Amino acid sequence: MEILRPQLIRIDGRIYRKNLIQEKTYQHEEDDEDFYQGFMECSEEPCDTYGVVQTQQGFRCTVKAPSLLYKHIVGKRGDTRKKLEVETKTSISIPKPGQDGEIVITGQHRSGVISARTRIDVLLLTFRRKQPSTHFLSFFLNEVEVQERFLKFQEEVLEKCSMDDGVDSTIFQNPKKLHLTIGMLVLLSEQEIQQTCEMLQQCKEDFIDGISGGKPLEVEMSGIEYMNDDPGMVDVLYAKVHMKDGSNRLQELVDRVLERFQASGLIVKDWNSVKLHATVMNTLFRKDPNAEGRYNLYTADGKYIFKERESFDGRNILKDREKLRGEEELQSRREKHQESYFTAHEAPRLQQFENFYFGTLKLNSLHISQRFTVDSFGNYASCGHVDFS
């Protein structure tokens, strides 16, 4: 970390600078319970947003947190809690494992209670960032036409590029799971899921309806691009998604949703903007255990799985200029009076995988999707959603 560019942490609308005093690396997540870092520099003025109340014994403040994170406040043998109590001259009560409730901070001095609360918030945020994502905000992109066009794309790629390094059927997305991700979520309790649903509904009322006009957003899914810098060593290939009318409404909508959820702390990664894309090929899907490279996957219960990763050569996929769809399909589309899909300057692009056309969709709902879980249609299960119409 650069001294002049320290990590910034947002908590309850306040921004803190995080100063690292000691950083420890552990092989397994369970071993980091006694992780204790130097904390940020805080304003010397009291923080009124914490709800510190005066009692007959002094001052008191409560902290709501998922029970899964309690162990990180306690630490091994209770060392983290003891250190907090000594340094802030407070008493910290934490529910026992498996029990729900609030963390209660009490002390003789208001400043000490505030200091303990701030440090606990940072610990909670630090270890929340270490949790695998459980949910994500997304648009479904699995309409029938798009699934059919995706399967056509897969068929032609395998027909023309299966001899390229790393290209095989195992790295293609399941067409039923095609989606556009806005942001990854770490939701560790039913209360946090409910909070997310409520915030999504508030987004609808505050700006989603205004941007969408209360109507579905008509988008096109066309063209492919890759994530990394070398087309010869690709791990993720995605289809681009854009408004059919050429406007910026979809980008504006997803960026504002992202900003709202980042400010709440429900999305912990800091991105300035959402990349509008739908993954169509990803080497994380590969079933070959002897592939080159290493990465970690998480199971549904958060455990690590060691896997092998092999990039694929995407140069022919990106640059192939054979007639993928053929003049026959283009002529058929024109005869059906769908000229709007293919303007004069787009026609030559139809001859490339690079600009493959997956279809047109109407985005009419934004979902809270759950990882590792599918619904009866094979799509990611939705824990909640808001409709545009």
mmCIF file of C-alpha atoms in Angstrom:
data_model
loop_
_atom_site.group_PDB
_atom_site.id
_atom_site.type_symbol
_atom_site.label_atom_id
_atom_site.label_comp_id
_atom_site.label_asym_id
_atom_site.label_seq_id
_atom_site.Cartn_x
_atom_site.Cartn_y
_atom_site.Cartn_z
ATOM 1 C CA MET A 1 0.000 0.000 0.000
ATOM 2 C CA GLU A 2 1.341 3.457 -0.896
ATOM 3 C CA ILE A 3 1.633 5.805 2.068
ATOM 4 C CA LEU A 4 0.245 8.707 0.075
ATOM 5 C CA ARG A 5 -2.609 6.600 -1.298
ATOM 6 C CA PRO A 6 -3.988 4.653 1.670
ATOM 7 C CA GLN A 7 -6.994 2.384 1.458
ATOM 8 C CA LEU A 8 -10.242 4.232 2.165
ATOM 9 C CA ILE A 9 -13.122 2.550 3.962
ATOM 10 C CA ARG A 10 -16.720 3.801 3.863
ATOM 11 C CA ILE A 11 -18.796 3.108 6.975
ATOM 12 C CA ASP A 12 -22.285 4.566 7.506
ATOM 13 C CA GLY A 13 -21.595 7.352 5.022
ATOM 14 C CA ARG A 14 -18.283 8.336 6.680
ATOM 15 C CA ILE A 15 -14.915 7.755 4.991
ATOM 16 C CA TYR A 16 -11.883 6.590 6.991
ATOM 17 C CA ARG A 17 -8.256 6.089 6.107
ATOM 18 C CA LYS A 18 -6.970 2.640 7.007
ATOM 19 C CA ASN A 19 -3.394 2.545 8.344
ATOM 20 C CA LEU A 20 -1.874 -0.911 8.334
ATOM 21 C CA ILE A 21 0.393 -1.599 11.293
ATOM 22 C CA GLN A 22 0.676 -5.337 10.940
ATOM 23 C CA GLU A 23 -0.573 -7.652 8.224
ATOM 24 C CA LYS A 24 -0.612 -11.416 8.698
ATOM 25 C CA THR A 25 -1.248 -13.997 6.003
ATOM 26 C CA TYR A 26 -2.800 -17.323 6.907
ATOM 27 C CA GLN A 27 -3.175 -20.452 4.878
ATOM 28 C CA HIS A 28 -6.786 -21.042 5.816
ATOM 29 C CA GLU A 29 -9.605 -18.685 6.549
ATOM 30 C CA GLU A 30 -10.215 -20.258 9.976
ATOM 31 C CA ASP A 31 -6.722 -19.255 11.073
ATOM 32 C CA ASP A 32 -7.280 -15.533 10.742
ATOM 33 C CA GLU A 33 -9.557 -15.135 13.763
ATOM 34 C CA ASP A 34 -6.864 -13.347 15.735
ATOM 35 C CA PHE A 35 -6.131 -10.965 12.878
ATOM 36 C CA TYR A 36 -5.850 -7.502 14.373
ATOM 37 C CA GLN A 37 -4.753 -4.503 12.412
ATOM 38 C CA GLY A 38 -4.077 -0.908 13.195
ATOM 39 C CA PHE A 39 -7.172 1.116 12.536
ATOM 40 C CA MET A 40 -7.935 4.242 10.621
ATOM 41 C CA GLU A 41 -7.473 7.743 11.855
ATOM 42 C CA CYS A 42 -10.869 9.053 12.927
ATOM 43 C CA SER A 43 -12.160 12.521 13.392
ATOM 44 C CA GLU A 44 -11.644 13.729 16.947
ATOM 45 C CA GLU A 45 -15.192 15.075 16.974
ATOM 46 C CA PRO A 46 -17.807 12.662 18.360
ATOM 47 C CA CYS A 47 -19.761 10.656 15.809
ATOM 48 C CA ASP A 48 -23.492 11.221 16.265
ATOM 49 C CA THR A 49 -24.545 8.499 13.824
ATOM 50 C CA TYR A 50 -23.742 5.612 16.173
ATOM 51 C CA GLY A 51 -26.672 6.079 18.534
ATOM 52 C CA VAL A 52 -24.671 6.171 21.761
ATOM 53 C CA VAL A 53 -27.054 6.530 24.705
ATOM 54 C CA GLN A 54 -26.287 7.610 28.230
ATOM 55 C CA THR A 55 -27.215 5.251 31.065
ATOM 56 C CA GLN A 56 -26.901 5.294 34.829
ATOM 57 C CA GLN A 57 -23.647 3.350 34.507
ATOM 58 C CA GLY A 58 -22.144 5.441 31.686
ATOM 59 C CA PHE A 59 -22.702 5.055 27.945
ATOM 60 C CA ARG A 60 -24.009 2.256 25.725
ATOM 61 C CA CYS A 61 -24.042 1.441 22.009
ATOM 62 C CA THR A 62 -25.218 -1.592 20.036
ATOM 63 C CA VAL A 63 -23.943 -3.072 16.772
ATOM 64 C CA LYS A 64 -26.016 -5.243 14.459
ATOM 65 C CA ALA A 65 -23.975 -7.851 12.633
ATOM 66 C CA PRO A 66 -24.447 -11.349 11.175
ATOM 67 C CA SER A 67 -23.608 -14.043 13.724
ATOM 68 C CA LEU A 68 -21.140 -15.525 11.224
ATOM 69 C CA LEU A 69 -18.817 -12.568 11.869
ATOM 70 C CA TYR A 70 -18.915 -12.641 15.667
ATOM 71 C CA LYS A 71 -15.871 -14.897 15.888
ATOM 72 C CA HIS A 72 -13.729 -12.227 14.243
ATOM 73 C CA ILE A 73 -14.578 -9.729 16.979
ATOM 74 C CA VAL A 74 -13.851 -12.301 19.690
ATOM 75 C CA GLY A 75 -10.618 -13.604 18.152
ATOM 76 C CA LYS A 76 -8.687 -16.684 19.280
ATOM 77 C CA ARG A 77 -9.063 -17.212 23.006
ATOM 78 C CA GLY A 78 -10.924 -13.896 23.108
ATOM 79 C CA ASP A 79 -7.733 -11.936 22.394
ATOM 80 C CA THR A 80 -9.248 -9.471 19.913
ATOM 81 C CA ARG A 81 -12.120 -8.530 22.203
ATOM 82 C CA LYS A 82 -9.784 -8.160 25.196
ATOM 83 C CA LYS A 83 -7.469 -5.899 23.224
ATOM 84 C CA LEU A 84 -10.393 -3.727 22.121
ATOM 85 C CA GLU A 85 -11.716 -3.482 25.661
ATOM 86 C CA VAL A 86 -8.346 -2.514 27.110
ATOM 87 C CA GLU A 87 -7.532 0.092 24.468
ATOM 88 C CA THR A 88 -10.966 1.738 24.543
ATOM 89 C CA LYS A 89 -11.730 1.205 28.257
ATOM 90 C CA THR A 90 -15.045 -0.441 27.447
ATOM 91 C CA SER A 91 -16.857 -3.727 27.976
ATOM 92 C CA ILE A 92 -17.988 -5.601 24.870
ATOM 93 C CA SER A 93 -20.728 -8.237 25.043
ATOM 94 C CA ILE A 94 -21.025 -10.579 22.059
ATOM 95 C CA PRO A 95 -23.714 -13.271 21.592
ATOM 96 C CA LYS A 96 -22.513 -16.849 21.839
ATOM 97 C CA PRO A 97 -21.889 -18.849 18.631
ATOM 98 C CA GLY A 98 -25.139 -19.846 16.985
ATOM 99 C CA GLN A 99 -27.146 -17.187 18.781
ATOM 100 C CA ASP A 100 -28.578 -14.084 17.169
ATOM 101 C CA GLY A 101 -28.496 -10.707 18.834
ATOM 102 C CA GLU A 102 -26.535 -7.488 18.983
ATOM 103 C CA ILE A 103 -23.017 -6.664 20.067
ATOM 104 C CA VAL A 104 -23.317 -4.370 23.084
ATOM 105 C CA ILE A 105 -20.596 -1.857 23.997
ATOM 106 C CA THR A 106 -20.644 -0.135 27.386
ATOM 107 C CA GLY A 107 -18.180 2.233 29.030
ATOM 108 C CA GLN A 108 -17.725 5.174 31.368
ATOM 109 C CA HIS A 109 -16.695 7.545 28.588
ATOM 110 C CA ARG A 110 -18.624 8.306 25.420
ATOM 111 C CA SER A 111 -15.426 8.706 23.394
ATOM 112 C CA GLY A 112 -14.313 5.214 24.405
ATOM 113 C CA VAL A 113 -17.615 3.668 23.334
ATOM 114 C CA ILE A 114 -17.424 5.481 19.992
ATOM 115 C CA SER A 115 -13.839 4.323 19.482
ATOM 116 C CA ALA A 116 -14.787 0.710 20.201
ATOM 117 C CA ARG A 117 -17.771 0.927 17.858
ATOM 118 C CA THR A 118 -15.626 2.347 15.054
ATOM 119 C CA ARG A 119 -13.012 -0.368 15.452
ATOM 120 C CA ILE A 120 -15.630 -3.099 15.504
ATOM 121 C CA ASP A 121 -17.159 -1.680 12.327
ATOM 122 C CA VAL A 122 -13.781 -1.825 10.606
ATOM 123 C CA LEU A 123 -13.201 -5.398 11.756
ATOM 124 C CA LEU A 124 -16.630 -6.414 10.504
ATOM 125 C CA LEU A 125 -16.022 -4.774 7.139
ATOM 126 C CA THR A 126 -12.519 -6.271 6.875
ATOM 127 C CA PHE A 127 -13.755 -9.812 7.428
ATOM 128 C CA ARG A 128 -16.889 -9.292 5.356
ATOM 129 C CA ARG A 129 -14.547 -8.571 2.455
ATOM 130 C CA LYS A 130 -12.942 -11.961 3.045
ATOM 131 C CA GLN A 131 -16.239 -13.833 2.707
ATOM 132 C CA PRO A 132 -17.123 -15.399 -0.645
ATOM 133 C CA SER A 133 -19.978 -13.670 -2.460
ATOM 134 C CA THR A 134 -23.345 -15.259 -1.794
ATOM 135 C CA HIS A 135 -25.627 -13.269 -4.124
ATOM 136 C CA PHE A 136 -25.446 -10.807 -6.993
ATOM 137 C CA LEU A 137 -27.627 -8.160 -8.610
ATOM 138 C CA SER A 138 -28.436 -9.134 -12.165
ATOM 139 C CA PHE A 139 -30.606 -8.918 -15.248
ATOM 140 C CA PHE A 140 -31.643 -12.225 -16.814
ATOM 141 C CA LEU A 141 -30.547 -12.522 -20.452
ATOM 142 C CA ASN A 142 -31.911 -15.985 -21.153
ATOM 143 C CA GLU A 143 -34.836 -15.323 -23.467
ATOM 144 C CA VAL A 144 -35.477 -18.141 -25.922
ATOM 145 C CA GLU A 145 -34.091 -16.303 -28.961
ATOM 146 C CA VAL A 146 -30.868 -15.470 -27.140
ATOM 147 C CA GLN A 147 -30.441 -19.046 -25.923
ATOM 148 C CA GLU A 148 -30.865 -20.345 -29.462
ATOM 149 C CA ARG A 149 -28.387 -17.839 -30.861
ATOM 150 C CA PHE A 150 -25.928 -18.649 -28.071
ATOM 151 C CA LEU A 151 -26.115 -22.353 -28.904
ATOM 152 C CA LYS A 152 -25.486 -21.447 -32.555
ATOM 153 C CA PHE A 153 -22.448 -19.426 -31.465
ATOM 154 C CA GLN A 154 -21.159 -22.358 -29.416
ATOM 155 C CA GLU A 155 -21.714 -24.793 -32.280
ATOM 156 C CA GLU A 156 -19.851 -22.661 -34.799
ATOM 157 C CA VAL A 157 -16.974 -21.851 -32.446
ATOM 158 C CA LEU A 158 -16.444 -25.550 -31.735
ATOM 159 C CA GLU A 159 -16.738 -26.346 -35.446
ATOM 160 C CA LYS A 160 -14.177 -23.772 -36.525
ATOM 161 C CA CYS A 161 -11.895 -23.339 -33.482
ATOM 162 C CA SER A 162 -11.921 -26.604 -31.531
ATOM 163 C CA MET A 163 -8.297 -27.235 -32.532
ATOM 164 C CA ASP A 164 -7.186 -23.998 -30.852
ATOM 165 C CA ASP A 165 -5.477 -24.388 -27.491
ATOM 166 C CA GLY A 166 -7.926 -24.691 -24.602
ATOM 167 C CA VAL A 167 -11.135 -24.400 -26.650
ATOM 168 C CA ASP A 168 -13.691 -27.087 -25.801
ATOM 169 C CA SER A 169 -17.342 -27.401 -24.849
ATOM 170 C CA THR A 170 -16.737 -27.273 -21.079
ATOM 171 C CA ILE A 171 -15.867 -23.559 -20.983
ATOM 172 C CA PHE A 172 -19.162 -22.293 -22.428
ATOM 173 C CA GLN A 173 -21.797 -20.724 -20.211
ATOM 174 C CA ASN A 174 -25.035 -22.598 -19.597
ATOM 175 C CA PRO A 175 -27.484 -20.712 -21.865
ATOM 176 C CA LYS A 176 -30.162 -20.852 -19.163
ATOM 177 C CA LYS A 177 -27.838 -18.869 -16.883
ATOM 178 C CA LEU A 178 -27.002 -16.011 -19.240
ATOM 179 C CA HIS A 179 -27.149 -12.803 -17.223
ATOM 180 C CA LEU A 180 -25.744 -9.305 -16.773
ATOM 181 C CA THR A 181 -24.160 -8.756 -13.360
ATOM 182 C CA ILE A 182 -24.302 -5.355 -11.671
ATOM 183 C CA GLY A 183 -22.424 -6.264 -8.508
ATOM 184 C CA MET A 184 -21.568 -9.105 -6.142
ATOM 185 C CA LEU A 185 -23.162 -9.228 -2.704
ATOM 186 C CA VAL A 186 -22.165 -10.789 0.600
ATOM 187 C CA LEU A 187 -25.448 -11.426 2.418
ATOM 188 C CA LEU A 188 -24.865 -13.375 5.626
ATOM 189 C CA SER A 189 -28.332 -13.436 7.170
ATOM 190 C CA GLU A 190 -32.010 -13.351 6.290
ATOM 191 C CA GLN A 191 -32.107 -9.800 7.646
ATOM 192 C CA GLU A 192 -29.476 -8.715 5.132
ATOM 193 C CA ILE A 193 -31.420 -10.342 2.295
ATOM 194 C CA GLN A 194 -34.501 -8.429 3.403
ATOM 195 C CA GLN A 195 -32.467 -5.228 3.659
ATOM 196 C CA THR A 196 -31.260 -5.773 0.091
ATOM 197 C CA CYS A 197 -34.825 -6.267 -1.156
ATOM 198 C CA GLU A 198 -35.907 -3.064 0.560
ATOM 199 C CA MET A 199 -32.988 -1.110 -0.870
ATOM 200 C CA LEU A 200 -33.709 -2.389 -4.371
ATOM 201 C CA GLN A 201 -37.317 -1.274 -4.002
ATOM 202 C CA GLN A 202 -36.110 2.141 -2.839
ATOM 203 C CA CYS A 203 -33.899 2.365 -5.935
ATOM 204 C CA LYS A 204 -36.971 1.685 -8.068
ATOM 205 C CA GLU A 205 -38.860 4.517 -6.427
ATOM 206 C CA ASP A 206 -35.950 6.973 -6.404
ATOM 207 C CA PHE A 207 -34.591 6.618 -9.937
ATOM 208 C CA ILE A 208 -35.182 3.296 -11.762
ATOM 209 C CA ASP A 209 -38.725 4.206 -12.820
ATOM 210 C CA GLY A 210 -37.525 7.642 -13.889
ATOM 211 C CA ILE A 211 -34.774 6.218 -16.099
ATOM 212 C CA SER A 212 -36.819 3.362 -17.557
ATOM 213 C CA GLY A 213 -39.987 5.405 -17.942
ATOM 214 C CA GLY A 214 -41.851 2.561 -16.273
ATOM 215 C CA LYS A 215 -41.235 0.377 -19.327
ATOM 216 C CA PRO A 216 -38.868 -2.513 -20.118
ATOM 217 C CA LEU A 217 -35.466 -1.506 -21.493
ATOM 218 C CA GLU A 218 -34.954 -2.918 -24.990
ATOM 219 C CA VAL A 219 -31.335 -3.992 -25.429
ATOM 220 C CA GLU A 220 -29.219 -5.817 -27.970
ATOM 221 C CA MET A 221 -26.691 -8.472 -27.087
ATOM 222 C CA SER A 222 -24.097 -8.458 -29.828
ATOM 223 C CA GLY A 223 -20.350 -8.506 -30.301
ATOM 224 C CA ILE A 224 -17.786 -10.313 -28.182
ATOM 225 C CA GLU A 225 -14.766 -9.115 -26.255
ATOM 226 C CA TYR A 226 -12.250 -10.578 -23.821
ATOM 227 C CA MET A 227 -11.258 -9.489 -20.318
ATOM 228 C CA ASN A 228 -7.464 -9.671 -20.291
ATOM 229 C CA ASP A 229 -4.784 -8.115 -22.488
ATOM 230 C CA ASP A 230 -3.698 -11.130 -24.559
ATOM 231 C CA PRO A 231 -6.208 -12.637 -27.028
ATOM 232 C CA GLY A 232 -3.980 -15.706 -27.165
ATOM 233 C CA MET A 233 -4.451 -16.326 -23.420
ATOM 234 C CA VAL A 234 -8.119 -15.668 -22.643
ATOM 235 C CA ASP A 235 -9.961 -16.690 -19.481
ATOM 236 C CA VAL A 236 -13.238 -14.824 -19.968
ATOM 237 C CA LEU A 237 -15.006 -14.047 -23.226
ATOM 238 C CA TYR A 238 -18.177 -11.993 -22.996
ATOM 239 C CA ALA A 239 -20.967 -10.634 -25.156
ATOM 240 C CA LYS A 240 -21.552 -6.885 -25.121
ATOM 241 C CA VAL A 241 -24.940 -5.503 -24.080
ATOM 242 C CA HIS A 242 -26.232 -2.080 -25.105
ATOM 243 C CA MET A 243 -29.461 -0.145 -25.495
ATOM 244 C CA LYS A 244 -31.097 -0.719 -28.863
ATOM 245 C CA ASP A 245 -31.940 2.985 -29.181
ATOM 246 C CA GLY A 246 -28.288 3.934 -28.656
ATOM 247 C CA SER A 247 -28.996 5.787 -25.406
ATOM 248 C CA ASN A 248 -27.015 5.567 -22.182
ATOM 249 C CA ARG A 249 -30.025 4.716 -19.999
ATOM 250 C CA LEU A 250 -28.973 1.170 -19.096
ATOM 251 C CA GLN A 251 -25.471 2.292 -18.115
ATOM 252 C CA GLU A 252 -26.879 5.137 -16.038
ATOM 253 C CA LEU A 253 -29.327 2.836 -14.282
ATOM 254 C CA VAL A 254 -26.822 0.145 -13.315
ATOM 255 C CA ASP A 255 -24.188 2.674 -12.230
ATOM 256 C CA ARG A 256 -26.648 4.394 -9.912
ATOM 257 C CA VAL A 257 -27.743 1.068 -8.440
ATOM 258 C CA LEU A 258 -24.092 0.158 -7.898
ATOM 259 C CA GLU A 259 -23.395 3.482 -6.218
ATOM 260 C CA ARG A 260 -26.383 3.106 -3.886
ATOM 261 C CA PHE A 261 -25.383 -0.399 -2.796
ATOM 262 C CA GLN A 262 -21.726 0.533 -2.365
ATOM 263 C CA ALA A 263 -22.709 3.414 -0.085
ATOM 264 C CA SER A 264 -24.736 0.988 2.046
ATOM 265 C CA GLY A 265 -21.834 -1.452 2.387
ATOM 266 C CA LEU A 266 -23.789 -4.324 0.819
ATOM 267 C CA ILE A 267 -21.448 -4.270 -2.187
ATOM 268 C CA VAL A 268 -17.944 -4.077 -0.750
ATOM 269 C CA LYS A 269 -15.806 -3.840 -3.886
ATOM 270 C CA ASP A 270 -15.141 -0.366 -5.206
ATOM 271 C CA TRP A 271 -15.988 0.020 -8.899
ATOM 272 C CA ASN A 272 -16.753 3.333 -10.535
ATOM 273 C CA SER A 273 -18.868 1.844 -13.287
ATOM 274 C CA VAL A 274 -20.464 -1.430 -14.360
ATOM 275 C CA LYS A 275 -19.124 -3.164 -17.464
ATOM 276 C CA LEU A 276 -22.208 -4.137 -19.454
ATOM 277 C CA HIS A 277 -21.460 -7.706 -20.443
ATOM 278 C CA ALA A 278 -22.699 -11.282 -20.412
ATOM 279 C CA THR A 279 -20.126 -14.024 -19.947
ATOM 280 C CA VAL A 280 -20.311 -16.614 -22.727
ATOM 281 C CA MET A 281 -17.026 -18.468 -22.165
ATOM 282 C CA ASN A 282 -15.105 -18.780 -18.918
ATOM 283 C CA THR A 283 -12.273 -21.147 -18.046
ATOM 284 C CA LEU A 284 -13.659 -21.378 -14.510
ATOM 285 C CA PHE A 285 -16.249 -23.684 -16.068
ATOM 286 C CA ARG A 286 -13.584 -26.101 -17.298
ATOM 287 C CA LYS A 287 -13.718 -29.668 -16.034
ATOM 288 C CA ASP A 288 -10.128 -30.571 -16.924
ATOM 289 C CA PRO A 289 -8.243 -31.092 -13.578
ATOM 290 C CA ASN A 290 -4.864 -30.984 -15.294
ATOM 291 C CA ALA A 291 -5.202 -27.533 -16.759
ATOM 292 C CA GLU A 292 -2.466 -24.928 -16.492
ATOM 293 C CA GLY A 293 -2.567 -22.282 -13.755
ATOM 294 C CA ARG A 294 -4.167 -22.245 -10.330
ATOM 295 C CA TYR A 295 -7.119 -20.579 -8.741
ATOM 296 C CA ASN A 296 -9.463 -21.066 -5.799
ATOM 297 C CA LEU A 297 -13.172 -21.753 -5.955
ATOM 298 C CA TYR A 298 -15.623 -21.573 -3.088
ATOM 299 C CA THR A 299 -18.321 -24.097 -2.293
ATOM 300 C CA ALA A 300 -21.736 -22.940 -1.110
ATOM 301 C CA ASP A 301 -20.578 -23.153 2.519
ATOM 302 C CA GLY A 302 -17.498 -20.999 1.863
ATOM 303 C CA LYS A 303 -14.816 -23.706 1.768
ATOM 304 C CA TYR A 304 -11.902 -23.503 -0.632
ATOM 305 C CA ILE A 305 -11.561 -25.940 -3.505
ATOM 306 C CA PHE A 306 -8.233 -26.176 -5.274
ATOM 307 C CA LYS A 307 -8.642 -26.293 -9.037
ATOM 308 C CA GLU A 308 -6.541 -25.926 -12.139
ATOM 309 C CA ARG A 309 -7.139 -23.213 -14.739
ATOM 310 C CA GLU A 310 -6.150 -23.192 -18.393
ATOM 311 C CA SER A 311 -6.567 -20.152 -20.593
ATOM 312 C CA PHE A 312 -7.698 -20.600 -24.180
ATOM 313 C CA ASP A 313 -6.486 -19.130 -27.455
ATOM 314 C CA GLY A 314 -9.219 -16.731 -28.538
ATOM 315 C CA ARG A 315 -7.518 -15.166 -31.550
ATOM 316 C CA ASN A 316 -9.447 -17.130 -34.163
ATOM 317 C CA ILE A 317 -12.722 -16.621 -32.325
ATOM 318 C CA LEU A 318 -12.164 -12.877 -32.212
ATOM 319 C CA LYS A 319 -10.819 -12.499 -35.740
ATOM 320 C CA ASP A 320 -12.599 -15.192 -37.756
ATOM 321 C CA ARG A 321 -14.051 -13.604 -40.895
ATOM 322 C CA GLU A 322 -15.932 -16.483 -42.423
ATOM 323 C CA LYS A 323 -19.636 -16.043 -43.028
ATOM 324 C CA LEU A 324 -20.946 -17.244 -39.700
ATOM 325 C CA ARG A 325 -24.536 -16.514 -40.362
ATOM 326 C CA GLY A 326 -24.317 -16.668 -44.118
ATOM 327 C CA GLU A 327 -25.896 -14.557 -46.777
ATOM 328 C CA GLU A 328 -28.940 -16.851 -46.603
ATOM 329 C CA GLU A 329 -29.748 -15.859 -43.009
ATOM 330 C CA LEU A 330 -29.089 -12.190 -43.695
ATOM 331 C CA GLN A 331 -31.392 -12.293 -46.718
ATOM 332 C CA SER A 332 -34.030 -14.130 -44.673
ATOM 333 C CA ARG A 333 -33.952 -11.424 -42.026
ATOM 334 C CA ARG A 334 -34.326 -8.722 -44.644
ATOM 335 C CA GLU A 335 -37.274 -10.501 -46.229
ATOM 336 C CA LYS A 336 -38.981 -10.486 -42.829
ATOM 337 C CA HIS A 337 -38.687 -6.697 -42.736
ATOM 338 C CA GLN A 338 -36.161 -6.666 -39.879
ATOM 339 C CA GLU A 339 -33.837 -4.287 -41.689
ATOM 340 C CA SER A 340 -33.492 -2.227 -38.503
ATOM 341 C CA TYR A 341 -31.344 -4.937 -37.022
ATOM 342 C CA PHE A 342 -28.839 -4.792 -39.817
ATOM 343 C CA THR A 343 -27.875 -1.417 -41.189
ATOM 344 C CA ALA A 344 -25.535 -1.084 -44.133
ATOM 345 C CA HIS A 345 -22.499 -0.550 -41.938
ATOM 346 C CA GLU A 346 -23.388 -3.577 -39.750
ATOM 347 C CA ALA A 347 -23.736 -6.116 -42.551
ATOM 348 C CA PRO A 348 -19.992 -6.771 -43.019
ATOM 349 C CA ARG A 349 -19.642 -7.284 -39.254
ATOM 350 C CA LEU A 350 -22.018 -10.248 -39.389
ATOM 351 C CA GLN A 351 -19.213 -12.218 -40.973
ATOM 352 C CA GLN A 352 -17.185 -12.263 -37.747
ATOM 353 C CA PHE A 353 -17.452 -14.020 -34.403
ATOM 354 C CA GLU A 354 -16.148 -10.705 -33.162
ATOM 355 C CA ASN A 355 -19.531 -9.123 -33.832
ATOM 356 C CA PHE A 356 -21.819 -12.094 -33.384
ATOM 357 C CA TYR A 357 -25.474 -11.128 -32.902
ATOM 358 C CA PHE A 358 -27.162 -12.922 -29.975
ATOM 359 C CA GLY A 359 -30.513 -11.180 -30.119
ATOM 360 C CA THR A 360 -32.723 -8.456 -28.711
ATOM 361 C CA LEU A 361 -34.139 -8.563 -25.210
ATOM 362 C CA LYS A 362 -36.519 -6.575 -23.049
ATOM 363 C CA LEU A 363 -35.140 -6.053 -19.559
ATOM 364 C CA ASN A 364 -38.170 -5.717 -17.325
ATOM 365 C CA SER A 365 -36.883 -6.738 -13.903
ATOM 366 C CA LEU A 366 -33.747 -6.513 -11.763
ATOM 367 C CA HIS A 367 -33.028 -9.554 -9.562
ATOM 368 C CA ILE A 368 -31.179 -10.490 -6.396
ATOM 369 C CA SER A 369 -29.739 -13.787 -7.622
ATOM 370 C CA GLN A 370 -28.323 -16.474 -5.353
ATOM 371 C CA ARG A 371 -25.104 -18.256 -6.209
ATOM 372 C CA PHE A 372 -24.942 -22.068 -6.288
ATOM 373 C CA THR A 373 -28.743 -22.272 -6.499
ATOM 374 C CA VAL A 374 -31.000 -22.680 -9.530
ATOM 375 C CA ASP A 375 -34.733 -22.421 -10.029
ATOM 376 C CA SER A 376 -37.024 -24.864 -11.815
ATOM 377 C CA PHE A 377 -36.022 -23.331 -15.183
ATOM 378 C CA GLY A 378 -32.283 -23.841 -14.607
ATOM 379 C CA ASN A 379 -31.570 -20.148 -14.050
ATOM 380 C CA TYR A 380 -30.018 -18.697 -10.909
ATOM 381 C CA ALA A 381 -32.620 -18.604 -8.137
ATOM 382 C CA SER A 382 -33.965 -15.124 -7.363
ATOM 383 C CA CYS A 383 -34.421 -13.994 -3.743
ATOM 384 C CA GLY A 384 -36.236 -10.830 -4.791
ATOM 385 C CA HIS A 385 -36.691 -8.459 -7.683
ATOM 386 C CA VAL A 386 -38.195 -5.190 -8.850
ATOM 387 C CA ASP A 387 -40.174 -4.801 -12.081
ATOM 388 C CA PHE A 388 -39.913 -1.865 -14.479
ATOM 389 C CA SER A 389 -43.528 -1.990 -15.525
#
